[in-house]
Amino acid sequence: MFIALSIVLAVALGASVLKILSHRRAVRTLQQAILLKQPLLREDLPEAAGPAWEQLRIAGNELITEVGQLQQQRTGQLAQLEATLGSLQEAVLIVDASNCILLANQALQAISGRVATRIIGHRLESVLHSAEFLAYVDSVRLGKAQPQHAVELVEAGQTTWLEVTGTIIHSQGSSRGPWTLFVLHDITKQKKLETVRKDFVANVSHELRTPLSIIKGYVETLVDGREDIPVEDRERFLKTIQRHTERLNSLLEDLLVLSRLESINPGLKREAVEIPALLTSIIDDYRNRPAAAGHRLELEVDSSCGTVFVDALKITQAVENLLNNALQYAPKGSRVHLTARQQDLGEIIVTVRDNGPGIPAADLPHLFERFYRVDKGRSREKGGTGLGLSIVKHIVQLHGGRVWVESRLGEGTAFSFSLPLRGKSDA
Ligand code: ADP
C-alpha cells in the first residue's frame, strides 16, 4: 500500500516538475522575443505550457508589432529632421534643461570640430568651451537674451566668431524640458574683415597725421614769423614742407593704386608681353636714374622665357617697386640682380635679389601686409609708404601668380613672383 502511494506521489511530482520546466522555458522564450522584438510562432512555445500562454503569445506579438511601428515612425521623423537640418548652412543645436545635447546638425561639426552625431548626449560645456556662450544659454532660459548675440569661441588656438540666436521650446511630456534651440552662424570672416578695415583706417590716419602736423607747424611758423625768419631757415622750412608734401602725395598715390587693385574691376589690360624685352627696358631706364647711382644693376633672363599675357604697366610697377626697395635698403656699392627664368610648372619666375642688410626671419611672414615695415623710421626717412610690397602682391595675384621672399641677415634679400604661362584664350 505504502509502495503504491509512493509511486503515485513520485509520478505526480515528476509531472509537476515537467510542468514547471515547460513554464520556465515559455517565460524565457517570451522574454527573448520581447528583447529581440521578434513575434513568436505558436510552435515556439512548449505545447505543455497551456492555453493561457497562447493568449499571452498573441498579446505579446501585438505589442511587439506596435513598438516596431512606433520606432519606424520615430526613425523616419528623426531622419527627416536631420535631413532638413543637415542641408542648413547654419549650425543648429537643441539642449535640454541640464545642457545635455539632444540634437546637433552637420554644420555644427565645422564649429565644434566633432562629428555631430557623436556629441548627442554630451553636455554642452564639454563640446563648446565658451563661458560667454554658456552665459547666453542661461539668459535665453531666463528670457533675457538679445535676439542675435555675437560670441567668441577659442578652440585649439583658433578663434571663431558666432552669431547665436536662442529660443525656448516647451517640450510636452518631457521631464528634461524646457529645451532650448540655438542657431549658430559663423561670422568669423566678417569679423576679420571688420578688424582689417578698422586697422586700415587707423593706419591711414596715423600715416597722414605725421606729415600733416609737420607741414602745419612749419607753415604756421612761416606765416607768424614773416620777415624775422632768416632766409636760410625759411628755405629749410620750405624744403621740409616740400618733402612732407611729397610723402603725402606718394601715400595718396599708393592708396589709390591699392584701392583700384582691390576693386571688383581692377582694369587689368592683358596683352602679349615679351618678358626679356620688358625687363631689359625697365633695367635700361633704371640705369639712368639717380637712385641707381653707386649700385651695380644686373639683368639675367633665361633664354626659355618668352611671351606672357599680362598687363605690362602693372607688371612694370611690380618690378619697379621691388627694384626701388633693393636700391633703397641695400647700401651704395651693393649688387642688385634682376632675373627671370621659366619653371617646369608652366610659369615664369621673376626675382629681384640684393646683397644688402637682409631682413630678420620674424618679419618675413608680414612683409606683404599693408603698412608693415621692418624699420619704420628708416622707411619713412627714405620716403617709403609701407604699401609697396602690398601693391606687388595684389598685382601678381591678379595675374594668378604668387609672391615670396627669401632673406638672410647680413647676406641680402630676394623677392620673387611667378606669372603663369597660359594661352592667349585663357588670359
Ligand atoms: P616701404 O615703402 O616702407 O619700402 P614696402 O611695402 O615696399 O614699404 O616694404 C616693406 C618693408 O620691407 C620696408 O619698410 C623694409 O623694411 C622691408 N624691405 C623691403 N624690401 C627690402 C629689401 N630689399 N631689403 C631690406 N628690407 C626690405
XYZ file of C-alpha atoms and ligand atoms in Angstrom:
454
model
C 0.000 0.000 0.000
C 2.783 2.362 1.020
C 4.747 1.462 -2.077
C 1.723 2.186 -4.313
C 1.211 5.572 -2.640
C 4.870 6.398 -3.062
C 4.741 5.583 -6.776
C 1.628 7.805 -7.259
C 3.303 10.666 -5.407
C 6.512 10.263 -7.409
C 4.584 10.345 -10.705
C 2.629 13.464 -9.595
C 5.862 15.174 -8.527
C 7.518 14.281 -11.840
C 4.549 15.738 -13.786
C 4.666 18.967 -11.723
C 8.410 19.355 -12.271
C 7.914 18.880 -16.019
C 5.122 21.496 -15.996
C 7.355 23.977 -14.084
C 10.198 23.404 -16.510
C 7.963 23.958 -19.531
C 6.576 27.220 -17.981
C 10.118 28.380 -17.324
C 11.064 27.658 -20.959
C 7.966 29.538 -22.111
C 8.904 32.588 -19.945
C 12.433 32.562 -21.397
C 11.153 32.312 -24.970
C 8.725 35.194 -24.408
C 11.414 37.298 -22.723
C 13.788 36.677 -25.648
C 11.073 37.554 -28.180
C 10.354 40.880 -26.400
C 14.054 41.720 -26.167
C 14.665 40.978 -29.854
C 11.281 42.451 -30.847
C 10.568 39.276 -32.860
C 6.972 37.953 -32.842
C 6.558 34.369 -31.614
C 5.068 31.481 -33.581
C 2.682 29.047 -31.949
C 5.263 26.265 -32.140
C 7.891 28.465 -30.419
C 6.145 27.872 -27.067
C 6.226 24.421 -25.463
C 2.909 22.649 -26.018
C 2.659 21.775 -22.358
C 2.587 25.486 -21.452
C -1.176 25.604 -21.932
C -3.854 27.910 -23.493
C -3.089 30.864 -21.170
C 0.344 31.044 -22.771
C -1.186 31.121 -26.239
C -3.175 34.262 -25.230
C -0.015 35.754 -23.766
C 1.867 34.997 -27.031
C -0.833 36.778 -29.123
C -0.870 39.824 -26.796
C 2.953 39.889 -26.780
C 3.063 39.730 -30.594
C 0.635 42.647 -30.858
C 2.801 44.729 -28.530
C 5.986 43.858 -30.454
C 4.364 44.918 -33.767
C 3.122 48.176 -32.251
C 6.530 49.052 -30.780
C 8.154 48.278 -34.147
C 5.746 50.593 -35.948
C 6.332 53.405 -33.445
C 10.080 53.019 -33.739
C 9.903 53.117 -37.521
C 7.799 56.261 -37.333
C 10.259 57.953 -34.939
C 13.280 56.959 -37.036
C 11.562 58.366 -40.110
C 10.770 61.645 -38.358
C 14.309 61.974 -37.000
C 15.784 61.194 -40.404
C 13.508 63.831 -41.930
C 14.520 66.390 -39.278
C 18.207 65.555 -39.647
C 17.963 65.785 -43.439
C 16.294 69.190 -43.164
C 18.797 70.490 -40.598
C 21.703 68.832 -42.401
C 21.144 70.927 -45.503
C 21.201 74.142 -43.451
C 24.398 76.198 -43.521
C 23.713 77.396 -40.007
C 24.583 75.102 -37.124
C 21.536 74.005 -35.093
C 21.671 72.686 -31.577
C 18.968 71.607 -29.097
C 19.808 71.137 -25.424
C 17.626 70.060 -22.520
C 17.280 71.861 -19.171
C 20.559 70.395 -17.897
C 22.530 71.371 -21.035
C 22.566 67.835 -22.416
C 22.703 67.901 -26.227
C 19.587 66.353 -27.771
C 20.147 67.303 -31.392
C 23.003 68.742 -33.467
C 23.232 69.080 -37.239
C 26.192 68.541 -39.595
C 27.080 72.259 -39.729
C 27.916 72.177 -36.025
C 30.864 69.924 -36.858
C 32.666 72.832 -38.538
C 32.336 74.846 -35.327
C 32.898 72.212 -32.629
C 35.345 70.139 -34.672
C 33.456 66.993 -33.661
C 31.088 64.765 -35.634
C 27.565 65.994 -34.891
C 26.067 62.555 -34.139
C 28.848 61.810 -31.631
C 28.076 64.809 -29.437
C 24.459 63.848 -28.845
C 24.033 63.003 -25.178
C 27.142 65.010 -24.173
C 26.974 68.119 -22.056
C 27.153 71.404 -23.920
C 30.102 72.714 -21.869
C 32.215 69.710 -22.891
C 31.627 70.447 -26.592
C 31.690 74.264 -26.868
C 34.241 75.695 -24.447
C 32.962 79.218 -24.066
C 31.826 80.782 -20.802
C 30.247 83.564 -22.893
C 28.114 81.066 -24.812
C 27.022 79.295 -21.621
C 26.050 82.640 -20.100
C 23.990 83.310 -23.235
C 22.276 79.897 -22.833
C 21.268 80.893 -19.291
C 19.987 84.273 -20.415
C 17.827 82.566 -23.091
C 16.319 80.337 -20.386
C 15.602 83.400 -18.257
C 14.040 85.134 -21.262
C 16.617 87.952 -21.067
C 18.648 87.234 -24.216
C 19.164 89.552 -27.165
C 17.864 88.051 -30.424
C 21.302 87.900 -32.079
C 24.327 87.716 -29.873
C 27.967 87.530 -31.011
C 30.189 85.177 -29.018
C 33.871 84.375 -29.376
C 34.913 80.728 -29.337
C 38.563 79.692 -28.979
C 39.217 76.037 -29.867
C 42.780 74.691 -30.235
C 44.158 78.233 -30.532
C 41.734 79.141 -33.319
C 39.188 81.894 -32.823
C 35.720 81.553 -34.296
C 33.085 84.261 -34.054
C 29.494 83.069 -33.826
C 26.233 84.922 -34.090
C 23.858 82.974 -31.871
C 20.096 83.090 -31.655
C 18.378 81.044 -28.975
C 14.769 80.229 -28.188
C 12.947 78.055 -25.656
C 10.952 75.050 -26.872
C 8.327 73.884 -24.423
C 8.582 70.133 -24.945
C 5.367 68.409 -23.965
C 5.573 65.381 -21.745
C 9.340 65.567 -21.330
C 10.826 65.552 -17.886
C 14.064 67.097 -19.260
C 12.444 70.271 -20.513
C 12.194 73.029 -21.305
C 14.502 72.537 -24.286
C 16.474 75.368 -25.813
C 17.168 75.641 -29.534
C 20.170 77.564 -30.849
C 21.022 78.628 -34.375
C 24.740 79.445 -34.704
C 26.046 81.408 -37.651
C 29.812 81.593 -38.293
C 30.692 85.294 -38.705
C 34.493 84.917 -38.367
C 35.100 86.173 -41.922
C 33.012 89.317 -41.375
C 34.710 89.960 -38.014
C 38.159 89.607 -39.603
C 37.210 91.967 -42.442
C 35.902 94.438 -39.896
C 39.215 94.292 -37.989
C 41.202 94.705 -41.226
C 39.060 97.728 -42.161
C 39.440 99.317 -38.709
C 43.221 98.699 -38.711
C 43.466 100.162 -42.204
C 41.602 103.355 -41.269
C 43.733 103.685 -38.110
C 46.944 103.172 -40.136
C 45.978 105.643 -42.858
C 45.036 108.276 -40.244
C 48.338 107.715 -38.488
C 50.340 107.948 -41.738
C 48.558 111.183 -42.740
C 48.727 112.800 -39.320
C 52.543 112.959 -39.050
C 53.360 114.777 -42.324
C 50.275 116.988 -41.996
C 51.177 118.142 -38.489
C 54.783 118.822 -39.603
C 53.570 120.835 -42.621
C 51.068 122.719 -40.422
C 53.772 123.542 -37.853
C 56.212 124.937 -40.436
C 53.528 126.851 -42.336
C 52.360 128.481 -39.080
C 55.933 129.430 -38.193
C 56.440 130.958 -41.643
C 53.139 132.847 -41.521
C 53.626 134.122 -37.946
C 57.349 134.872 -38.179
C 57.139 136.784 -41.507
C 60.287 138.907 -42.041
C 62.026 137.915 -38.771
C 62.960 134.459 -40.095
C 66.433 134.295 -41.632
C 66.423 133.386 -45.327
C 68.332 130.119 -44.778
C 65.817 128.965 -42.147
C 62.940 129.942 -44.406
C 64.455 127.832 -47.176
C 64.999 124.896 -44.827
C 61.387 125.100 -43.646
C 60.115 125.200 -47.220
C 62.253 122.197 -48.157
C 60.827 120.253 -45.183
C 57.303 121.232 -46.227
C 58.105 120.095 -49.767
C 59.472 116.743 -48.539
C 56.416 116.025 -46.434
C 54.049 117.129 -49.197
C 55.777 114.664 -51.492
C 55.377 111.988 -48.825
C 51.668 112.743 -48.572
C 51.428 112.634 -52.337
C 53.095 109.223 -52.637
C 50.941 107.878 -49.819
C 47.759 109.012 -51.555
C 49.007 107.659 -54.896
C 49.802 104.255 -53.381
C 46.445 104.183 -51.595
C 44.673 104.920 -54.877
C 46.622 102.185 -56.680
C 45.777 99.689 -53.901
C 42.105 100.592 -53.851
C 41.930 100.180 -57.659
C 43.691 96.810 -57.459
C 41.301 95.663 -54.726
C 38.171 96.867 -56.534
C 35.785 94.471 -58.323
C 37.061 95.730 -61.646
C 40.808 96.373 -61.292
C 41.075 97.145 -65.024
C 43.659 94.539 -65.996
C 44.697 95.124 -69.607
C 46.316 91.867 -70.678
C 48.388 91.744 -73.813
C 51.193 89.605 -75.225
C 54.365 90.766 -73.469
C 57.893 89.547 -74.244
C 59.431 89.151 -70.781
C 63.081 89.681 -71.949
C 62.158 92.933 -73.751
C 60.078 94.212 -70.815
C 62.778 93.556 -68.196
C 65.529 94.983 -70.456
C 63.627 98.239 -70.908
C 62.995 98.504 -67.134
C 66.686 97.942 -66.283
C 67.848 100.397 -69.005
C 65.523 103.019 -67.585
C 66.842 102.408 -64.036
C 70.482 102.672 -65.090
C 69.793 106.329 -65.950
C 68.067 107.111 -62.662
C 69.982 108.960 -59.904
C 68.600 106.456 -57.328
C 70.613 103.697 -59.019
C 73.901 105.625 -58.971
C 76.505 103.692 -56.995
C 74.643 100.370 -57.302
C 75.533 97.574 -59.683
C 72.408 96.745 -61.684
C 72.445 93.378 -63.455
C 69.924 91.599 -65.651
C 69.816 87.894 -66.411
C 66.926 86.464 -68.407
C 66.762 82.772 -69.183
C 66.553 82.168 -72.939
C 63.473 79.961 -72.384
C 61.447 82.957 -71.129
C 59.064 84.024 -73.840
C 55.694 85.646 -74.039
C 53.200 86.060 -71.226
C 49.728 87.589 -71.372
C 49.868 90.238 -68.715
C 49.147 93.898 -68.056
C 52.564 95.328 -68.989
C 52.136 98.550 -66.986
C 51.129 96.717 -63.824
C 53.930 94.147 -64.090
C 56.355 97.043 -64.682
C 55.077 98.663 -61.491
C 55.584 95.432 -59.518
C 59.187 95.060 -60.769
C 59.864 98.759 -60.115
C 58.570 98.533 -56.535
C 60.975 95.639 -55.885
C 63.890 97.448 -57.577
C 63.128 100.658 -55.616
C 63.239 98.703 -52.352
C 66.519 96.982 -53.252
C 68.081 100.365 -54.157
C 66.683 101.980 -51.012
C 67.588 99.367 -48.433
C 70.855 97.994 -49.852
C 73.753 100.459 -49.350
C 75.640 102.042 -52.258
C 78.029 99.623 -53.892
C 75.592 96.726 -53.493
C 74.628 94.484 -56.340
C 71.000 94.439 -57.485
C 70.226 91.486 -59.686
C 67.038 91.136 -61.772
C 66.459 87.636 -63.144
C 63.736 85.724 -64.983
C 63.544 82.015 -65.616
C 60.964 79.550 -66.724
C 59.837 76.806 -64.365
C 58.552 73.361 -65.413
C 55.173 74.080 -63.889
C 54.430 76.434 -66.753
C 55.301 79.686 -65.032
C 57.905 82.396 -65.251
C 59.706 83.378 -62.054
C 60.951 86.950 -61.772
C 63.388 87.698 -58.925
C 64.961 90.883 -57.591
C 67.968 89.986 -55.444
C 70.251 92.302 -53.482
C 73.215 91.740 -51.225
C 72.027 94.372 -48.742
C 71.380 94.073 -44.982
C 68.749 91.332 -45.202
C 65.529 91.077 -43.178
C 65.059 89.331 -39.784
C 63.234 85.981 -40.126
C 60.444 87.107 -37.748
C 59.470 89.927 -40.126
C 59.349 87.831 -43.313
C 55.765 86.483 -42.931
C 54.385 90.038 -42.531
C 56.257 91.896 -45.283
C 53.383 91.840 -47.793
C 50.893 93.264 -45.264
C 49.784 96.849 -45.745
C 51.902 99.375 -43.826
C 54.268 96.710 -42.478
C 57.807 97.992 -42.142
C 60.849 96.395 -40.585
C 62.419 99.692 -39.613
C 59.655 102.294 -39.508
C 61.959 105.295 -39.084
C 64.254 104.255 -41.934
C 61.360 103.534 -44.313
C 59.721 106.929 -43.679
C 63.044 108.751 -43.890
C 63.541 107.169 -47.330
C 60.054 108.258 -48.412
C 58.545 104.764 -48.094
C 54.801 104.384 -47.629
C 54.788 100.789 -46.359
C 52.470 99.888 -49.248
C 54.960 98.950 -51.994
C 55.077 95.189 -51.335
C 51.340 95.015 -50.762
C 50.871 96.540 -54.241
C 53.281 93.937 -55.695
C 51.290 91.125 -54.059
C 47.970 92.415 -55.414
C 49.306 92.867 -58.953
C 50.820 89.374 -59.022
C 47.742 87.721 -57.529
C 45.514 89.443 -60.092
C 47.624 87.704 -62.750
C 47.189 84.346 -60.991
C 50.752 84.272 -59.645
C 52.428 84.029 -56.211
C 54.911 86.240 -54.336
C 57.520 85.214 -51.804
C 60.684 86.420 -50.122
C 63.934 84.783 -49.040
C 66.368 86.686 -46.892
C 69.332 86.228 -44.593
C 70.533 88.895 -42.195
C 73.816 90.338 -43.396
C 73.644 88.479 -46.722
C 70.796 90.007 -48.677
C 67.232 89.592 -49.821
C 65.471 88.057 -52.817
C 61.870 88.909 -53.671
C 60.285 86.659 -56.310
C 56.964 86.392 -58.097
C 55.557 83.910 -60.552
C 53.469 84.536 -63.668
C 51.536 81.627 -65.136
C 52.254 80.872 -68.794
C 48.804 80.487 -70.314
C 47.411 80.555 -73.801
C 46.001 83.857 -75.018
C 42.453 82.474 -74.898
C 42.770 81.722 -71.169
C 44.021 85.173 -70.362
P 58.244 100.767 -47.890
O 57.514 101.866 -48.569
O 58.421 101.015 -46.434
O 59.506 100.391 -48.596
P 57.319 98.185 -48.713
O 55.975 97.550 -48.595
O 57.863 98.363 -50.080
O 57.219 99.540 -47.945
O 58.349 97.342 -47.864
C 58.006 96.975 -46.552
C 59.251 96.866 -45.691
O 60.035 95.754 -46.123
C 60.176 98.039 -45.786
O 59.791 99.056 -44.900
C 61.525 97.442 -45.419
O 61.632 97.430 -44.019
C 61.412 96.000 -45.895
N 62.127 95.767 -47.187
C 61.571 95.729 -48.405
N 62.479 95.428 -49.342
C 63.664 95.266 -48.690
C 64.984 94.928 -49.103
N 65.270 94.703 -50.370
N 65.941 94.836 -48.149
C 65.631 95.051 -46.848
N 64.398 95.370 -46.399
C 63.426 95.471 -47.302
